[in-house]
CSV table of C-alpha atoms in Angstrom, one decimal:
chain,number,residue,atom,x,y,z
N,3,UNK,CA,89.1,-5.9,132.0
N,4,UNK,CA,92.0,-4.1,133.8
N,5,UNK,CA,94.4,-6.7,132.4
N,6,UNK,CA,92.9,-6.3,128.9
N,7,UNK,CA,93.3,-2.6,129.1
N,8,UNK,CA,96.9,-2.9,130.1
N,9,UNK,CA,97.6,-5.3,127.2
N,10,UNK,CA,96.1,-2.8,124.8
N,11,UNK,CA,98.2,0.0,126.3
N,12,UNK,CA,101.5,-2.0,125.9
N,13,UNK,CA,100.6,-3.2,122.4
N,14,UNK,CA,100.1,0.4,121.5
N,15,UNK,CA,103.4,1.4,123.0
N,16,UNK,CA,105.1,-1.3,121.0
N,17,UNK,CA,103.5,0.1,117.8
N,18,UNK,CA,104.9,3.6,118.6
N,19,UNK,CA,108.3,2.1,119.4
N,20,UNK,CA,108.3,0.1,116.1
N,21,UNK,CA,107.3,3.2,114.1
N,22,UNK,CA,110.1,5.2,115.7
N,23,UNK,CA,112.6,2.4,114.9
N,24,UNK,CA,113.7,2.2,118.5
N,25,UNK,CA,114.6,-0.8,120.8
N,26,UNK,CA,113.5,-0.9,124.4
N,27,UNK,CA,116.6,0.8,125.8
N,28,UNK,CA,116.3,3.6,123.2
N,29,UNK,CA,112.6,3.9,123.8
N,30,UNK,CA,113.1,4.3,127.6
N,31,UNK,CA,115.5,7.2,126.9
N,32,UNK,CA,113.1,8.7,124.4
N,33,UNK,CA,110.4,8.6,127.2
N,34,UNK,CA,113.0,10.2,129.6
N,35,UNK,CA,112.7,7.2,131.9
N,36,UNK,CA,115.3,5.2,133.7
N,37,UNK,CA,115.8,1.9,132.0
N,38,UNK,CA,115.2,0.0,135.2
N,39,UNK,CA,111.9,1.7,135.8
N,40,UNK,CA,110.8,1.1,132.2
N,41,UNK,CA,111.6,-2.6,132.2
N,42,UNK,CA,110.0,-3.1,135.6
N,43,UNK,CA,106.7,-1.5,134.5
N,44,UNK,CA,106.8,-3.4,131.2
N,45,UNK,CA,107.3,-6.7,133.0
N,46,UNK,CA,104.3,-6.0,135.2
N,47,UNK,CA,102.3,-4.6,132.3
N,48,UNK,CA,101.7,-1.5,134.4
N,49,UNK,CA,101.0,1.9,133.1
N,50,UNK,CA,103.8,4.4,132.7
N,51,UNK,CA,104.0,7.6,134.6
N,52,UNK,CA,101.3,10.0,133.5
N,53,UNK,CA,103.7,12.9,132.8
N,54,UNK,CA,105.6,10.6,130.3
N,55,UNK,CA,102.4,9.7,128.6
N,56,UNK,CA,101.2,13.3,128.3
N,57,UNK,CA,104.5,14.3,126.8
N,58,UNK,CA,104.4,11.4,124.3
N,59,UNK,CA,100.8,12.4,123.3
N,60,UNK,CA,101.8,16.0,122.9
N,61,UNK,CA,104.9,15.1,120.8
N,62,UNK,CA,103.0,12.9,118.4
N,63,UNK,CA,99.7,14.8,118.5
N,64,UNK,CA,97.4,11.9,119.5
N,65,UNK,CA,94.6,11.5,122.0
N,66,UNK,CA,95.9,10.0,125.2
N,67,UNK,CA,92.7,8.0,125.6
N,68,UNK,CA,93.4,6.2,122.3
N,69,UNK,CA,96.8,5.0,123.6
N,70,UNK,CA,95.0,3.4,126.6
N,71,UNK,CA,91.9,2.0,124.9
N,72,UNK,CA,92.1,1.8,121.1
N,73,UNK,CA,93.1,-1.6,119.7
N,74,UNK,CA,93.6,-0.3,116.2
N,75,UNK,CA,95.8,2.6,117.4
N,76,UNK,CA,98.4,4.1,115.1
N,77,UNK,CA,100.5,7.2,114.8
N,78,UNK,CA,101.5,9.1,111.7
N,79,UNK,CA,105.3,9.5,111.7
N,80,UNK,CA,108.1,9.1,109.3
N,81,UNK,CA,111.8,9.3,110.1
N,82,UNK,CA,112.1,11.6,107.0
N,83,UNK,CA,109.5,14.0,108.2
N,84,UNK,CA,105.9,14.0,109.6
N,85,UNK,CA,103.2,12.6,107.4
N,86,UNK,CA,100.2,14.9,107.2
N,87,UNK,CA,97.5,12.2,107.7
N,88,UNK,CA,97.0,8.8,109.1
N,89,UNK,CA,97.1,6.2,106.3
N,90,UNK,CA,93.3,5.7,106.3
N,91,UNK,CA,92.9,9.3,105.2
N,92,UNK,CA,95.5,9.5,102.4
N,93,UNK,CA,93.4,7.4,99.9
N,94,UNK,CA,91.3,9.4,97.3
N,95,UNK,CA,91.9,12.9,98.9
N,96,UNK,CA,89.4,14.7,96.7
N,97,UNK,CA,88.1,17.2,99.3
N,98,UNK,CA,89.9,20.1,100.9
N,99,UNK,CA,90.6,21.1,104.4
N,100,UNK,CA,88.2,24.0,104.3
N,101,UNK,CA,85.5,21.5,105.3
N,102,UNK,CA,87.5,20.5,108.4
N,103,UNK,CA,88.2,24.2,109.2
N,104,UNK,CA,84.4,24.8,109.1
N,105,UNK,CA,83.8,21.9,111.5
N,106,UNK,CA,86.5,23.0,113.9
N,107,UNK,CA,85.1,26.6,113.9
N,108,UNK,CA,81.7,25.4,114.9
N,109,UNK,CA,83.0,23.0,117.5
N,110,UNK,CA,85.1,25.7,119.1
N,111,UNK,CA,82.1,28.1,119.2
N,112,UNK,CA,79.7,25.5,120.6
N,113,UNK,CA,82.0,23.4,122.9
N,114,UNK,CA,85.1,25.6,123.5
N,115,UNK,CA,88.8,25.5,122.6
N,116,UNK,CA,89.6,22.4,124.6
N,117,UNK,CA,87.1,20.4,122.5
N,118,UNK,CA,88.8,21.7,119.4
N,119,UNK,CA,92.3,20.7,120.6
N,120,UNK,CA,91.0,17.2,121.6
N,121,UNK,CA,89.5,16.6,118.2
N,122,UNK,CA,92.8,17.7,116.4
N,123,UNK,CA,94.7,15.2,118.6
N,124,UNK,CA,92.1,12.5,118.1
N,125,UNK,CA,92.7,12.6,114.4
N,126,UNK,CA,96.4,13.6,114.7
N,127,UNK,CA,96.0,16.7,112.6
N,128,UNK,CA,98.8,19.2,112.6
N,129,UNK,CA,98.2,23.0,112.9
N,130,UNK,CA,100.1,23.5,109.6
N,131,UNK,CA,97.9,21.0,107.9
N,132,UNK,CA,94.5,22.4,108.9
N,133,UNK,CA,95.4,26.1,108.6
N,134,UNK,CA,95.7,25.8,104.8
N,135,UNK,CA,92.2,25.5,103.4
N,136,UNK,CA,93.5,24.1,100.1
N,137,UNK,CA,95.2,21.1,101.6
N,138,UNK,CA,93.8,17.7,100.5
N,139,UNK,CA,91.6,15.5,102.6
N,140,UNK,CA,89.4,12.5,101.9
N,141,UNK,CA,85.8,12.0,102.6
N,142,UNK,CA,86.6,9.3,105.2
N,143,UNK,CA,88.4,11.9,107.4
N,144,UNK,CA,85.5,14.3,107.2
N,145,UNK,CA,82.8,11.7,107.8
N,146,UNK,CA,84.8,10.1,110.7
N,147,UNK,CA,85.1,13.5,112.4
N,148,UNK,CA,81.4,14.2,112.1
N,149,UNK,CA,80.5,10.8,113.4
N,150,UNK,CA,82.9,11.3,116.4
N,151,UNK,CA,81.2,14.6,117.2
N,152,UNK,CA,77.8,12.8,117.5
N,153,UNK,CA,79.3,10.1,119.7
N,154,UNK,CA,81.5,12.2,122.0
N,155,UNK,CA,79.8,15.6,122.0
N,156,UNK,CA,76.1,14.5,121.5
N,157,UNK,CA,75.8,16.5,118.2
N,158,UNK,CA,72.3,16.3,116.8
N,159,UNK,CA,70.7,17.2,113.4
N,160,UNK,CA,70.7,20.9,114.3
N,161,UNK,CA,74.4,20.8,115.0
N,162,UNK,CA,75.3,19.3,111.6
N,163,UNK,CA,73.1,21.7,109.8
N,164,UNK,CA,74.7,24.4,111.9
N,165,UNK,CA,78.2,23.4,110.7
N,166,UNK,CA,77.1,23.7,107.1
N,167,UNK,CA,75.4,27.0,107.8
N,168,UNK,CA,78.6,28.5,109.2
N,169,UNK,CA,79.8,28.8,105.6
N,170,UNK,CA,79.0,32.5,105.0
N,171,UNK,CA,80.8,33.6,108.2
N,172,UNK,CA,84.2,32.1,107.7
N,173,UNK,CA,87.2,34.0,106.4
N,174,UNK,CA,88.2,31.1,104.1
N,175,UNK,CA,84.9,31.4,102.2
N,176,UNK,CA,85.5,34.9,100.7
N,177,UNK,CA,85.6,33.4,97.2
N,178,UNK,CA,82.0,32.1,97.7
N,179,UNK,CA,80.8,35.5,98.8
N,180,UNK,CA,82.4,37.0,95.7
N,181,UNK,CA,80.7,34.5,93.4
N,182,UNK,CA,77.2,34.2,95.0
N,183,UNK,CA,76.4,37.8,96.2
N,184,UNK,CA,76.5,39.2,92.7
N,185,UNK,CA,73.4,37.2,91.6
N,186,UNK,CA,70.0,38.7,91.9
N,187,UNK,CA,67.7,35.7,92.0
N,188,UNK,CA,67.7,32.7,94.4
N,189,UNK,CA,67.7,30.3,91.5
N,190,UNK,CA,70.8,31.9,90.0
N,191,UNK,CA,72.6,31.8,93.4
N,192,UNK,CA,71.8,28.1,93.9
N,193,UNK,CA,72.8,27.3,90.3
N,194,UNK,CA,76.1,29.1,90.7
N,195,UNK,CA,76.9,27.2,93.9
N,196,UNK,CA,75.9,23.8,92.5
N,197,UNK,CA,77.7,24.1,89.2
N,198,UNK,CA,80.6,26.4,89.9
N,199,UNK,CA,81.4,26.5,93.6
N,200,UNK,CA,81.2,22.9,94.6
N,201,UNK,CA,83.9,21.9,92.1
N,202,UNK,CA,86.3,24.3,93.7
N,203,UNK,CA,86.6,22.2,96.9
N,204,UNK,CA,84.9,18.9,96.4
N,205,UNK,CA,85.7,16.4,93.7
N,206,UNK,CA,84.0,13.5,95.5
N,207,UNK,CA,80.6,14.0,94.1
N,208,UNK,CA,78.7,15.3,91.1
N,209,UNK,CA,76.2,18.0,91.9
N,210,UNK,CA,73.2,18.8,89.7
N,211,UNK,CA,69.9,20.6,89.9
N,212,UNK,CA,67.4,18.0,88.7
N,213,UNK,CA,64.3,20.2,89.0
N,214,UNK,CA,63.8,24.0,89.3
N,215,UNK,CA,60.4,25.5,90.0
N,216,UNK,CA,59.2,28.9,91.0
N,217,UNK,CA,59.3,28.1,94.7
N,218,UNK,CA,61.8,25.3,95.0
N,219,UNK,CA,64.7,23.5,93.5
N,220,UNK,CA,65.8,19.9,93.9
N,221,UNK,CA,69.6,19.1,94.1
N,222,UNK,CA,71.0,15.7,93.3
N,223,UNK,CA,74.3,14.6,94.8
N,224,UNK,CA,75.9,11.4,93.5
N,225,UNK,CA,79.3,10.0,94.6
N,226,UNK,CA,81.7,9.9,91.7
N,227,UNK,CA,82.5,6.3,90.6
N,228,UNK,CA,86.3,6.8,90.5
N,229,UNK,CA,86.3,8.0,94.1
N,230,UNK,CA,84.1,5.1,95.3
N,231,UNK,CA,86.4,2.7,93.5
N,232,UNK,CA,89.5,4.2,95.0
N,233,UNK,CA,88.1,3.9,98.5
N,234,UNK,CA,86.9,0.4,97.7
N,235,UNK,CA,83.4,1.2,98.9
N,236,UNK,CA,79.9,0.6,97.6
N,237,UNK,CA,77.8,3.8,97.0
N,238,UNK,CA,75.7,3.3,100.1
N,239,UNK,CA,79.0,3.2,102.2
N,240,UNK,CA,80.1,6.6,101.0
N,241,UNK,CA,80.0,9.2,103.7
N,242,UNK,CA,77.3,9.1,106.3
N,243,UNK,CA,74.1,10.8,107.5
N,244,UNK,CA,76.1,13.3,109.4
N,245,UNK,CA,77.9,14.4,106.3
N,246,UNK,CA,74.6,14.6,104.4
N,247,UNK,CA,73.2,16.9,107.0
N,248,UNK,CA,76.3,19.1,106.8
N,249,UNK,CA,75.9,19.4,103.0
N,250,UNK,CA,72.3,20.3,103.6
N,251,UNK,CA,73.5,23.1,105.8
N,252,UNK,CA,75.8,24.3,103.0
N,253,UNK,CA,73.0,24.4,100.5
N,254,UNK,CA,70.8,26.2,102.9
N,255,UNK,CA,73.3,28.9,103.7
N,256,UNK,CA,73.9,29.8,100.0
N,257,UNK,CA,70.9,32.3,100.3
N,258,UNK,CA,72.6,34.0,103.2
N,259,UNK,CA,75.3,35.5,101.0
N,260,UNK,CA,72.7,37.6,99.3
N,261,UNK,CA,69.6,37.8,101.4
N,262,UNK,CA,70.9,37.4,105.0
N,263,UNK,CA,68.7,34.4,105.5
N,264,UNK,CA,69.1,30.6,105.3
N,265,UNK,CA,66.8,28.6,103.1
N,266,UNK,CA,64.7,25.7,104.5
N,267,UNK,CA,65.8,22.4,103.2
N,268,UNK,CA,64.8,18.7,103.5
N,269,UNK,CA,66.1,15.4,102.2
N,270,UNK,CA,64.0,13.6,99.6
N,271,UNK,CA,66.2,10.5,99.2
N,272,UNK,CA,69.5,9.1,100.4
N,273,UNK,CA,72.0,6.5,99.1
N,274,UNK,CA,72.2,5.3,102.7
N,275,UNK,CA,68.6,4.2,102.4
N,276,UNK,CA,69.2,2.3,99.2
N,277,UNK,CA,68.3,5.1,96.7
N,278,UNK,CA,70.5,5.8,93.7
N,279,UNK,CA,71.3,9.4,94.7
N,280,UNK,CA,71.0,11.9,97.5
N,281,UNK,CA,68.2,14.4,96.8
N,282,UNK,CA,67.5,17.6,98.7
N,283,UNK,CA,64.6,20.0,98.2
N,284,UNK,CA,65.5,23.7,98.8
N,285,UNK,CA,62.6,26.0,99.5
N,286,UNK,CA,63.1,29.3,97.6
N,287,UNK,CA,59.7,30.8,98.1
N,288,UNK,CA,60.7,33.4,100.8
N,289,UNK,CA,63.3,34.9,98.4
N,290,UNK,CA,61.0,35.8,95.6
N,291,UNK,CA,59.6,38.8,97.6
N,292,UNK,CA,63.1,39.7,98.8
N,293,UNK,CA,64.3,39.7,95.2
N,294,UNK,CA,61.4,42.0,94.1
N,295,UNK,CA,62.2,44.5,97.0
N,296,UNK,CA,65.9,44.5,95.9
N,297,UNK,CA,65.0,45.2,92.3
N,298,UNK,CA,62.4,47.9,93.0
N,299,UNK,CA,64.4,49.8,95.7
N,300,UNK,CA,67.9,49.3,94.2
N,301,UNK,CA,69.2,48.8,97.7
N,302,UNK,CA,71.9,46.3,98.6
N,303,UNK,CA,71.0,44.1,101.6
N,304,UNK,CA,73.6,43.9,104.3
N,305,UNK,CA,75.7,40.8,103.7
């Protein structure tokens, strides 16, 4: 196992060297190592000094663990300038980085700043890229990040819903507050979010309200065919359950913009279970009485 790990490590170093267009002598200089030391360690398939590796990881913004263990390791680098994303995440970029900002915000609050930095390095995201909420991202990046949080930070259903429910509290979502808080009824708020707001930051799916009753509404979410085709996926391979839960948190939090309270929500069907669409039922019954109180008292609830 030790030998296998060292082979992975040196294979990954070769990938970095090739991307940088350097030979062994130039790479040793790049690592700030003496040539004799570098060639000696390479011959023995031994690990390089840890300070060299940390500096290399810092310079190219990758997770050091990946260099040591990941067989499909790669870095995003171009001699003409830094590429914003790994190649896997450049296809069909029909989402925006606001979703990633929401995830990072929740992760920092729940696990601390170190966890946030490690995730940024794991996916080789630059600060310049993620601080602009309107930068493009694809659904694979978002779903991979969410899956990683489950595996490495033991995120559960409540965490993914919690990520979605952070939406009203983030500075980058002011436009949603402006659009949603002006409506008086829960149904109007949900309709505005589904038909107006989702298209502002997500062109991956078509969102519709398939049924609206006094006490509830059913939302349908269907991946757009052009996006699925670009990604070369079948419908059931689009996204994952973690992404579904995060979207559910988003829908739930729409009521908070007006009423200061999240709506209860449950999944009715999922494309990952073989259904033709994702369907979510949003319980709107608590907001009927709130709406009446607002109308009779003419008071504005605290946002």
